[in-house]
Amino acid sequence: MAEALQKLEKGDGDCSLLPLVHDIIKCMDKESQDVHQELAKLKAKIQEAREQIANMPGIDSSPTAQEQQLATLREQVRTKNQLLQKYKSLCMFDVPKAS
C-alpha cells in the first residue's frame, strides 16, 4: 500500500481538465483546425486520470471494508495516544538536577 501511495505522489500532476476545455472552446470560437488536436489532449488527460484512479490503493475494497479499516486505524491512533499520555505522566523524562 505504501508503494502505491509513493507512486501516486510521484505521478501527481495537474489533473485539471478545465484548461483543456477552455482551449477547445477558444479553438472553436476562432474556427481553428486545432480543435482535433486539443480534443486528443483532453482524451489523453481523461485516460490518464482513469489510470490513476484504477491504481489508487483501496479502490478494489468495498465501502464496508474501507470503513472497517478506518475504524481499526482510528482505534490504533487512540491507543497510541493513550500510551503517550501514560508515558508522559510517569515523569520518566525528567532530568535530575546536578548539585
PDB file of N, CA and C in Angstrom:
ATOM      1  N   MET A   1       0.821  -1.179   0.000  1.00  0.00           N
ATOM      2  CA  MET A   1       0.000   0.000   0.000  1.00  0.00           C
ATOM      3  C   MET A   1       0.872   1.253   0.000  1.00  0.00           C
ATOM      4  N   ALA A   2       1.979   1.205   0.730  1.00  0.00           N
ATOM      5  CA  ALA A   2       2.891   2.349   0.780  1.00  0.00           C
ATOM      6  C   ALA A   2       3.494   2.607  -0.597  1.00  0.00           C
ATOM      7  N   GLU A   3       3.778   1.544  -1.328  1.00  0.00           N
ATOM      8  CA  GLU A   3       4.340   1.704  -2.671  1.00  0.00           C
ATOM      9  C   GLU A   3       3.352   2.416  -3.586  1.00  0.00           C
ATOM     10  N   ALA A   4       2.084   2.047  -3.460  1.00  0.00           N
ATOM     11  CA  ALA A   4       1.066   2.674  -4.298  1.00  0.00           C
ATOM     12  C   ALA A   4       0.936   4.155  -3.975  1.00  0.00           C
ATOM     13  N   LEU A   5       1.030   4.509  -2.682  1.00  0.00           N
ATOM     14  CA  LEU A   5       0.964   5.920  -2.300  1.00  0.00           C
ATOM     15  C   LEU A   5       2.150   6.684  -2.848  1.00  0.00           C
ATOM     16  N   GLN A   6       3.342   6.069  -2.807  1.00  0.00           N
ATOM     17  CA  GLN A   6       4.528   6.734  -3.333  1.00  0.00           C
ATOM     18  C   GLN A   6       4.405   6.939  -4.835  1.00  0.00           C
ATOM     19  N   LYS A   7       3.868   5.948  -5.528  1.00  0.00           N
ATOM     20  CA  LYS A   7       3.691   6.075  -6.969  1.00  0.00           C
ATOM     21  C   LYS A   7       2.725   7.209  -7.287  1.00  0.00           C
ATOM     22  N   LEU A   8       1.639   7.306  -6.491  1.00  0.00           N
ATOM     23  CA  LEU A   8       0.668   8.359  -6.719  1.00  0.00           C
ATOM     24  C   LEU A   8       1.276   9.732  -6.447  1.00  0.00           C
ATOM     25  N   GLU A   9       2.083   9.827  -5.382  1.00  0.00           N
ATOM     26  CA  GLU A   9       2.699  11.107  -5.060  1.00  0.00           C
ATOM     27  C   GLU A   9       3.684  11.519  -6.143  1.00  0.00           C
ATOM     28  N   LYS A  10       4.442  10.567  -6.655  1.00  0.00           N
ATOM     29  CA  LYS A  10       5.395  10.880  -7.721  1.00  0.00           C
ATOM     30  C   LYS A  10       4.665  11.271  -8.996  1.00  0.00           C
ATOM     31  N   GLY A  11       3.576  10.574  -9.286  1.00  0.00           N
ATOM     32  CA  GLY A  11       2.839  10.808 -10.514  1.00  0.00           C
ATOM     33  C   GLY A  11       1.806  11.903 -10.389  1.00  0.00           C
ATOM     34  N   ASP A  12       1.723  12.518  -9.199  1.00  0.00           N
ATOM     35  CA  ASP A  12       0.747  13.576  -9.015  1.00  0.00           C
ATOM     36  C   ASP A  12       1.047  14.712  -9.973  1.00  0.00           C
ATOM     37  N   GLY A  13       0.149  14.918 -10.863  1.00  0.00           N
ATOM     38  CA  GLY A  13       0.301  16.014 -11.794  1.00  0.00           C
ATOM     39  C   GLY A  13      -0.950  16.854 -11.732  1.00  0.00           C
ATOM     40  N   ASP A  14      -1.032  17.756 -12.660  1.00  0.00           N
ATOM     41  CA  ASP A  14      -2.211  18.588 -12.735  1.00  0.00           C
ATOM     42  C   ASP A  14      -3.321  17.771 -13.378  1.00  0.00           C
ATOM     43  N   CYS A  15      -4.370  17.510 -12.640  1.00  0.00           N
ATOM     44  CA  CYS A  15      -5.484  16.720 -13.159  1.00  0.00           C
ATOM     45  C   CYS A  15      -6.645  17.598 -13.600  1.00  0.00           C
ATOM     46  N   SER A  16      -6.398  18.873 -13.701  1.00  0.00           N
ATOM     47  CA  SER A  16      -7.457  19.799 -14.081  1.00  0.00           C
ATOM     48  C   SER A  16      -7.749  19.677 -15.571  1.00  0.00           C
ATOM     49  N   LEU A  17      -9.008  19.513 -15.874  1.00  0.00           N
ATOM     50  CA  LEU A  17      -9.427  19.404 -17.264  1.00  0.00           C
ATOM     51  C   LEU A  17      -9.903  20.745 -17.814  1.00  0.00           C
ATOM     52  N   LEU A  18     -10.155  21.699 -16.926  1.00  0.00           N
ATOM     53  CA  LEU A  18     -10.712  22.976 -17.362  1.00  0.00           C
ATOM     54  C   LEU A  18      -9.822  23.739 -18.354  1.00  0.00           C
ATOM     55  N   PRO A  19      -8.500  23.777 -18.143  1.00  0.00           N
ATOM     56  CA  PRO A  19      -7.683  24.484 -19.150  1.00  0.00           C
ATOM     57  C   PRO A  19      -7.802  23.874 -20.545  1.00  0.00           C
ATOM     58  N   LEU A  20      -7.901  22.553 -20.598  1.00  0.00           N
ATOM     59  CA  LEU A  20      -8.036  21.908 -21.910  1.00  0.00           C
ATOM     60  C   LEU A  20      -9.390  22.220 -22.540  1.00  0.00           C
ATOM     61  N   VAL A  21     -10.435  22.210 -21.715  1.00  0.00           N
ATOM     62  CA  VAL A  21     -11.770  22.551 -22.228  1.00  0.00           C
ATOM     63  C   VAL A  21     -11.779  23.998 -22.708  1.00  0.00           C
ATOM     64  N   HIS A  22     -11.123  24.869 -21.960  1.00  0.00           N
ATOM     65  CA  HIS A  22     -11.044  26.271 -22.358  1.00  0.00           C
ATOM     66  C   HIS A  22     -10.335  26.417 -23.702  1.00  0.00           C
ATOM     67  N   ASP A  23      -9.244  25.693 -23.875  1.00  0.00           N
ATOM     68  CA  ASP A  23      -8.518  25.743 -25.153  1.00  0.00           C
ATOM     69  C   ASP A  23      -9.381  25.246 -26.305  1.00  0.00           C
ATOM     70  N   ILE A  24     -10.169  24.223 -26.040  1.00  0.00           N
ATOM     71  CA  ILE A  24     -11.057  23.686 -27.087  1.00  0.00           C
ATOM     72  C   ILE A  24     -12.089  24.730 -27.473  1.00  0.00           C
ATOM     73  N   ILE A  25     -12.660  25.386 -26.483  1.00  0.00           N
ATOM     74  CA  ILE A  25     -13.671  26.412 -26.764  1.00  0.00           C
ATOM     75  C   ILE A  25     -13.062  27.576 -27.543  1.00  0.00           C
ATOM     76  N   LYS A  26     -11.841  27.974 -27.175  1.00  0.00           N
ATOM     77  CA  LYS A  26     -11.176  29.057 -27.909  1.00  0.00           C
ATOM     78  C   LYS A  26     -10.947  28.660 -29.363  1.00  0.00           C
ATOM     79  N   CYS A  27     -10.548  27.423 -29.581  1.00  0.00           N
ATOM     80  CA  CYS A  27     -10.315  26.962 -30.959  1.00  0.00           C
ATOM     81  C   CYS A  27     -11.620  26.945 -31.748  1.00  0.00           C
ATOM     82  N   MET A  28     -12.702  26.584 -31.072  1.00  0.00           N
ATOM     83  CA  MET A  28     -14.000  26.554 -31.753  1.00  0.00           C
ATOM     84  C   MET A  28     -14.464  27.969 -32.084  1.00  0.00           C
ATOM     85  N   ASP A  29     -14.193  28.921 -31.181  1.00  0.00           N
ATOM     86  CA  ASP A  29     -14.573  30.309 -31.442  1.00  0.00           C
ATOM     87  C   ASP A  29     -13.817  30.877 -32.633  1.00  0.00           C
ATOM     88  N   LYS A  30     -12.543  30.509 -32.745  1.00  0.00           N
ATOM     89  CA  LYS A  30     -11.703  31.008 -33.833  1.00  0.00           C
ATOM     90  C   LYS A  30     -11.888  30.193 -35.116  1.00  0.00           C
ATOM     91  N   GLU A  31     -12.672  29.132 -34.995  1.00  0.00           N
ATOM     92  CA  GLU A  31     -12.869  28.206 -36.117  1.00  0.00           C
ATOM     93  C   GLU A  31     -11.524  27.681 -36.601  1.00  0.00           C
ATOM     94  N   SER A  32     -10.684  27.340 -35.634  1.00  0.00           N
ATOM     95  CA  SER A  32      -9.340  26.846 -35.925  1.00  0.00           C
ATOM     96  C   SER A  32      -9.377  25.341 -36.199  1.00  0.00           C
ATOM     97  N   GLN A  33      -8.358  24.885 -36.913  1.00  0.00           N
ATOM     98  CA  GLN A  33      -8.249  23.454 -37.210  1.00  0.00           C
ATOM     99  C   GLN A  33      -7.592  22.685 -36.067  1.00  0.00           C
ATOM    100  N   ASP A  34      -7.183  23.401 -35.027  1.00  0.00           N
ATOM    101  CA  ASP A  34      -6.514  22.770 -33.892  1.00  0.00           C
ATOM    102  C   ASP A  34      -7.478  22.081 -32.935  1.00  0.00           C
ATOM    103  N   VAL A  35      -8.765  22.129 -33.215  1.00  0.00           N
ATOM    104  CA  VAL A  35      -9.767  21.539 -32.316  1.00  0.00           C
ATOM    105  C   VAL A  35      -9.505  20.056 -32.125  1.00  0.00           C
ATOM    106  N   HIS A  36      -9.199  19.361 -33.203  1.00  0.00           N
ATOM    107  CA  HIS A  36      -8.970  17.914 -33.104  1.00  0.00           C
ATOM    108  C   HIS A  36      -7.753  17.608 -32.236  1.00  0.00           C
ATOM    109  N   GLN A  37      -6.724  18.434 -32.358  1.00  0.00           N
ATOM    110  CA  GLN A  37      -5.523  18.250 -31.538  1.00  0.00           C
ATOM    111  C   GLN A  37      -5.845  18.494 -30.061  1.00  0.00           C
ATOM    112  N   GLU A  38      -6.625  19.518 -29.789  1.00  0.00           N
ATOM    113  CA  GLU A  38      -6.996  19.823 -28.400  1.00  0.00           C
ATOM    114  C   GLU A  38      -7.913  18.740 -27.829  1.00  0.00           C
ATOM    115  N   LEU A  39      -8.795  18.209 -28.653  1.00  0.00           N
ATOM    116  CA  LEU A  39      -9.662  17.108 -28.210  1.00  0.00           C
ATOM    117  C   LEU A  39      -8.840  15.867 -27.887  1.00  0.00           C
ATOM    118  N   ALA A  40      -7.810  15.613 -28.672  1.00  0.00           N
ATOM    119  CA  ALA A  40      -6.931  14.471 -28.414  1.00  0.00           C
ATOM    120  C   ALA A  40      -6.213  14.645 -27.084  1.00  0.00           C
ATOM    121  N   LYS A  41      -5.780  15.882 -26.786  1.00  0.00           N
ATOM    122  CA  LYS A  41      -5.139  16.153 -25.495  1.00  0.00           C
ATOM    123  C   LYS A  41      -6.103  15.886 -24.351  1.00  0.00           C
ATOM    124  N   LEU A  42      -7.355  16.321 -24.528  1.00  0.00           N
ATOM    125  CA  LEU A  42      -8.366  16.108 -23.488  1.00  0.00           C
ATOM    126  C   LEU A  42      -8.621  14.617 -23.279  1.00  0.00           C
ATOM    127  N   LYS A  43      -8.735  13.870 -24.347  1.00  0.00           N
ATOM    128  CA  LYS A  43      -8.945  12.426 -24.232  1.00  0.00           C
ATOM    129  C   LYS A  43      -7.776  11.753 -23.517  1.00  0.00           C
ATOM    130  N   ALA A  44      -6.563  12.173 -23.835  1.00  0.00           N
ATOM    131  CA  ALA A  44      -5.376  11.607 -23.192  1.00  0.00           C
ATOM    132  C   ALA A  44      -5.378  11.921 -21.693  1.00  0.00           C
ATOM    133  N   LYS A  45      -5.766  13.138 -21.342  1.00  0.00           N
ATOM    134  CA  LYS A  45      -5.803  13.548 -19.936  1.00  0.00           C
ATOM    135  C   LYS A  45      -6.864  12.758 -19.169  1.00  0.00           C
ATOM    136  N   ILE A  46      -7.997  12.518 -19.796  1.00  0.00           N
ATOM    137  CA  ILE A  46      -9.058  11.724 -19.160  1.00  0.00           C
ATOM    138  C   ILE A  46      -8.589  10.291 -18.965  1.00  0.00           C
ATOM    139  N   GLN A  47      -7.909   9.728 -19.967  1.00  0.00           N
ATOM    140  CA  GLN A  47      -7.390   8.368 -19.848  1.00  0.00           C
ATOM    141  C   GLN A  47      -6.355   8.282 -18.725  1.00  0.00           C
ATOM    142  N   GLU A  48      -5.508   9.293 -18.609  1.00  0.00           N
ATOM    143  CA  GLU A  48      -4.501   9.326 -17.542  1.00  0.00           C
ATOM    144  C   GLU A  48      -5.176   9.359 -16.172  1.00  0.00           C
ATOM    145  N   ALA A  49      -6.238  10.146 -16.057  1.00  0.00           N
ATOM    146  CA  ALA A  49      -6.972  10.224 -14.789  1.00  0.00           C
ATOM    147  C   ALA A  49      -7.613   8.878 -14.460  1.00  0.00           C
ATOM    148  N   ARG A  50      -8.151   8.207 -15.450  1.00  0.00           N
ATOM    149  CA  ARG A  50      -8.749   6.874 -15.231  1.00  0.00           C
ATOM    150  C   ARG A  50      -7.709   5.881 -14.730  1.00  0.00           C
ATOM    151  N   GLU A  51      -6.513   5.937 -15.316  1.00  0.00           N
ATOM    152  CA  GLU A  51      -5.443   5.025 -14.892  1.00  0.00           C
ATOM    153  C   GLU A  51      -5.008   5.315 -13.455  1.00  0.00           C
ATOM    154  N   GLN A  52      -4.923   6.598 -13.105  1.00  0.00           N
ATOM    155  CA  GLN A  52      -4.557   6.955 -11.735  1.00  0.00           C
ATOM    156  C   GLN A  52      -5.610   6.474 -10.742  1.00  0.00           C
ATOM    157  N   ILE A  53      -6.868   6.602 -11.105  1.00  0.00           N
ATOM    158  CA  ILE A  53      -7.945   6.142 -10.224  1.00  0.00           C
ATOM    159  C   ILE A  53      -7.884   4.630 -10.064  1.00  0.00           C
ATOM    160  N   ALA A  54      -7.640   3.920 -11.160  1.00  0.00           N
ATOM    161  CA  ALA A  54      -7.572   2.458 -11.098  1.00  0.00           C
ATOM    162  C   ALA A  54      -6.408   1.981 -10.234  1.00  0.00           C
ATOM    163  N   ASN A  55      -5.339   2.772 -10.132  1.00  0.00           N
ATOM    164  CA  ASN A  55      -4.162   2.388  -9.358  1.00  0.00           C
ATOM    165  C   ASN A  55      -4.204   2.866  -7.910  1.00  0.00           C
ATOM    166  N   MET A  56      -5.262   3.534  -7.532  1.00  0.00           N
ATOM    167  CA  MET A  56      -5.349   4.047  -6.160  1.00  0.00           C
ATOM    168  C   MET A  56      -5.467   2.887  -5.173  1.00  0.00           C
ATOM    169  N   PRO A  57      -4.778   3.015  -4.020  1.00  0.00           N
ATOM    170  CA  PRO A  57      -4.876   1.945  -3.021  1.00  0.00           C
ATOM    171  C   PRO A  57      -6.280   1.899  -2.425  1.00  0.00           C
ATOM    172  N   GLY A  58      -6.800   0.694  -2.288  1.00  0.00           N
ATOM    173  CA  GLY A  58      -8.105   0.501  -1.673  1.00  0.00           C
ATOM    174  C   GLY A  58      -9.275   0.649  -2.618  1.00  0.00           C
ATOM    175  N   ILE A  59      -9.003   0.929  -3.881  1.00  0.00           N
ATOM    176  CA  ILE A  59     -10.096   1.140  -4.830  1.00  0.00           C
ATOM    177  C   ILE A  59     -10.879  -0.158  -5.060  1.00  0.00           C
ATOM    178  N   ASP A  60     -10.206  -1.286  -4.849  1.00  0.00           N
ATOM    179  CA  ASP A  60     -10.859  -2.571  -5.056  1.00  0.00           C
ATOM    180  C   ASP A  60     -11.595  -3.055  -3.807  1.00  0.00           C
ATOM    181  N   SER A  61     -11.473  -2.331  -2.705  1.00  0.00           N
ATOM    182  CA  SER A  61     -12.161  -2.702  -1.465  1.00  0.00           C
ATOM    183  C   SER A  61     -13.574  -2.142  -1.473  1.00  0.00           C
ATOM    184  N   SER A  62     -14.452  -2.854  -0.801  1.00  0.00           N
ATOM    185  CA  SER A  62     -15.825  -2.380  -0.697  1.00  0.00           C
ATOM    186  C   SER A  62     -15.880  -1.235   0.317  1.00  0.00           C
ATOM    187  N   PRO A  63     -16.911  -0.419   0.258  1.00  0.00           N
ATOM    188  CA  PRO A  63     -17.040   0.656   1.247  1.00  0.00           C
ATOM    189  C   PRO A  63     -17.070   0.129   2.678  1.00  0.00           C
ATOM    190  N   THR A  64     -17.676  -1.021   2.889  1.00  0.00           N
ATOM    191  CA  THR A  64     -17.723  -1.611   4.225  1.00  0.00           C
ATOM    192  C   THR A  64     -16.321  -1.978   4.701  1.00  0.00           C
ATOM    193  N   ALA A  65     -15.536  -2.577   3.820  1.00  0.00           N
ATOM    194  CA  ALA A  65     -14.170  -2.950   4.181  1.00  0.00           C
ATOM    195  C   ALA A  65     -13.333  -1.705   4.460  1.00  0.00           C
ATOM    196  N   GLN A  66     -13.533  -0.648   3.683  1.00  0.00           N
ATOM    197  CA  GLN A  66     -12.812   0.599   3.918  1.00  0.00           C
ATOM    198  C   GLN A  66     -13.195   1.208   5.267  1.00  0.00           C
ATOM    199  N   GLU A  67     -14.475   1.162   5.600  1.00  0.00           N
ATOM    200  CA  GLU A  67     -14.923   1.687   6.894  1.00  0.00           C
ATOM    201  C   GLU A  67     -14.342   0.878   8.041  1.00  0.00           C
ATOM    202  N   GLN A  68     -14.269  -0.439   7.879  1.00  0.00           N
ATOM    203  CA  GLN A  68     -13.671  -1.280   8.925  1.00  0.00           C
ATOM    204  C   GLN A  68     -12.190  -0.969   9.090  1.00  0.00           C
ATOM    205  N   GLN A  69     -11.485  -0.783   7.993  1.00  0.00           N
ATOM    206  CA  GLN A  69     -10.067  -0.441   8.061  1.00  0.00           C
ATOM    207  C   GLN A  69      -9.878   0.921   8.725  1.00  0.00           C
ATOM    208  N   LEU A  70     -10.731   1.865   8.402  1.00  0.00           N
ATOM    209  CA  LEU A  70     -10.665   3.188   9.012  1.00  0.00           C
ATOM    210  C   LEU A  70     -10.915   3.107  10.513  1.00  0.00           C
ATOM    211  N   ALA A  71     -11.890   2.310  10.918  1.00  0.00           N
ATOM    212  CA  ALA A  71     -12.173   2.142  12.350  1.00  0.00           C
ATOM    213  C   ALA A  71     -10.981   1.513  13.067  1.00  0.00           C
ATOM    214  N   THR A  72     -10.352   0.541  12.439  1.00  0.00           N
ATOM    215  CA  THR A  72      -9.173  -0.104  13.026  1.00  0.00           C
ATOM    216  C   THR A  72      -8.036   0.897  13.182  1.00  0.00           C
ATOM    217  N   LEU A  73      -7.796   1.684  12.156  1.00  0.00           N
ATOM    218  CA  LEU A  73      -6.722   2.680  12.215  1.00  0.00           C
ATOM    219  C   LEU A  73      -7.006   3.746  13.269  1.00  0.00           C
ATOM    220  N   ARG A  74      -8.268   4.159  13.385  1.00  0.00           N
ATOM    221  CA  ARG A  74      -8.621   5.147  14.414  1.00  0.00           C
ATOM    222  C   ARG A  74      -8.403   4.577  15.812  1.00  0.00           C
ATOM    223  N   GLU A  75      -8.741   3.315  15.987  1.00  0.00           N
ATOM    224  CA  GLU A  75      -8.528   2.670  17.287  1.00  0.00           C
ATOM    225  C   GLU A  75      -7.038   2.588  17.609  1.00  0.00           C
ATOM    226  N   GLN A  76      -6.224   2.298  16.607  1.00  0.00           N
ATOM    227  CA  GLN A  76      -4.776   2.267  16.825  1.00  0.00           C
ATOM    228  C   GLN A  76      -4.247   3.639  17.229  1.00  0.00           C
ATOM    229  N   VAL A  77      -4.728   4.677  16.594  1.00  0.00           N
ATOM    230  CA  VAL A  77      -4.306   6.031  16.947  1.00  0.00           C
ATOM    231  C   VAL A  77      -4.738   6.365  18.364  1.00  0.00           C
ATOM    232  N   ARG A  78      -5.958   6.006  18.718  1.00  0.00           N
ATOM    233  CA  ARG A  78      -6.464   6.262  20.062  1.00  0.00           C
ATOM    234  C   ARG A  78      -5.602   5.549  21.110  1.00  0.00           C
ATOM    235  N   THR A  79      -5.272   4.291  20.851  1.00  0.00           N
ATOM    236  CA  THR A  79      -4.444   3.511  21.776  1.00  0.00           C
ATOM    237  C   THR A  79      -3.049   4.126  21.903  1.00  0.00           C
ATOM    238  N   LYS A  80      -2.474   4.512  20.803  1.00  0.00           N
ATOM    239  CA  LYS A  80      -1.134   5.105  20.836  1.00  0.00           C
ATOM    240  C   LYS A  80      -1.144   6.445  21.572  1.00  0.00           C
ATOM    241  N   ASN A  81      -2.185   7.224  21.392  1.00  0.00           N
ATOM    242  CA  ASN A  81      -2.287   8.490  22.119  1.00  0.00           C
ATOM    243  C   ASN A  81      -2.412   8.246  23.624  1.00  0.00           C
ATOM    244  N   GLN A  82      -3.178   7.233  23.996  1.00  0.00           N
ATOM    245  CA  GLN A  82      -3.317   6.899  25.414  1.00  0.00           C
ATOM    246  C   GLN A  82      -1.972   6.473  25.993  1.00  0.00           C
ATOM    247  N   LEU A  83      -1.231   5.670  25.251  1.00  0.00           N
ATOM    248  CA  LEU A  83       0.086   5.247  25.723  1.00  0.00           C
ATOM    249  C   LEU A  83       1.036   6.435  25.872  1.00  0.00           C
ATOM    250  N   LEU A  84       0.996   7.343  24.923  1.00  0.00           N
ATOM    251  CA  LEU A  84       1.837   8.529  25.019  1.00  0.00           C
ATOM    252  C   LEU A  84       1.504   9.349  26.263  1.00  0.00           C
ATOM    253  N   GLN A  85       0.223   9.524  26.511  1.00  0.00           N
ATOM    254  CA  GLN A  85      -0.185  10.274  27.699  1.00  0.00           C
ATOM    255  C   GLN A  85       0.256   9.566  28.969  1.00  0.00           C
ATOM    256  N   LYS A  86       0.160   8.243  28.964  1.00  0.00           N
ATOM    257  CA  LYS A  86       0.578   7.463  30.135  1.00  0.00           C
ATOM    258  C   LYS A  86       2.073   7.638  30.383  1.00  0.00           C
ATOM    259  N   TYR A  87       2.869   7.556  29.339  1.00  0.00           N
ATOM    260  CA  TYR A  87       4.318   7.691  29.486  1.00  0.00           C
ATOM    261  C   TYR A  87       4.702   9.107  29.901  1.00  0.00           C
ATOM    262  N   LYS A  88       3.983  10.087  29.398  1.00  0.00           N
ATOM    263  CA  LYS A  88       4.260  11.466  29.793  1.00  0.00           C
ATOM    264  C   LYS A  88       3.971  11.680  31.275  1.00  0.00           C
ATOM    265  N   SER A  89       2.940  11.029  31.774  1.00  0.00           N
ATOM    266  CA  SER A  89       2.560  11.222  33.172  1.00  0.00           C
ATOM    267  C   SER A  89       3.480  10.467  34.135  1.00  0.00           C
ATOM    268  N   LEU A  90       4.308   9.559  33.649  1.00  0.00           N
ATOM    269  CA  LEU A  90       5.205   8.805  34.515  1.00  0.00           C
ATOM    270  C   LEU A  90       6.417   9.621  34.959  1.00  0.00           C
ATOM    271  N   CYS A  91       6.632  10.754  34.362  1.00  0.00           N
ATOM    272  CA  CYS A  91       7.749  11.641  34.675  1.00  0.00           C
ATOM    273  C   CYS A  91       9.097  10.941  34.511  1.00  0.00           C
ATOM    274  N   MET A  92       9.189  10.024  33.612  1.00  0.00           N
ATOM    275  CA  MET A  92      10.439   9.329  33.358  1.00  0.00           C
ATOM    276  C   MET A  92      11.420  10.237  32.641  1.00  0.00           C
ATOM    277  N   PHE A  93      10.934  11.252  32.029  1.00  0.00           N
ATOM    278  CA  PHE A  93      11.776  12.067  31.184  1.00  0.00           C
ATOM    279  C   PHE A  93      12.344  13.284  31.918  1.00  0.00           C
ATOM    280  N   ASP A  94      12.058  13.399  33.219  1.00  0.00           N
ATOM    281  CA  ASP A  94      12.627  14.492  33.987  1.00  0.00           C
ATOM    282  C   ASP A  94      14.109  14.243  34.206  1.00  0.00           C
ATOM    283  N   VAL A  95      14.904  15.239  33.928  1.00  0.00           N
ATOM    284  CA  VAL A  95      16.344  15.124  34.082  1.00  0.00           C
ATOM    285  C   VAL A  95      16.682  15.544  35.508  1.00  0.00           C
ATOM    286  N   PRO A  96      17.416  14.700  36.252  1.00  0.00           N
ATOM    287  CA  PRO A  96      17.763  15.083  37.631  1.00  0.00           C
ATOM    288  C   PRO A  96      18.714  16.281  37.616  1.00  0.00           C
ATOM    289  N   LYS A  97      18.507  17.143  38.582  1.00  0.00           N
ATOM    290  CA  LYS A  97      19.319  18.362  38.669  1.00  0.00           C
ATOM    291  C   LYS A  97      20.683  18.023  39.243  1.00  0.00           C
ATOM    292  N   ALA A  98      21.699  18.585  38.646  1.00  0.00           N
ATOM    293  CA  ALA A  98      23.082  18.368  39.135  1.00  0.00           C
ATOM    294  C   ALA A  98      23.332  19.261  40.332  1.00  0.00           C
ATOM    295  N   SER A  99      23.950  18.704  41.410  1.00  0.00           N
ATOM    296  CA  SER A  99      24.190  19.524  42.600  1.00  0.00           C
ATOM    297  C   SER A  99      25.605  20.011  42.666  1.00  0.00           C
TER     298      SER A  99
END
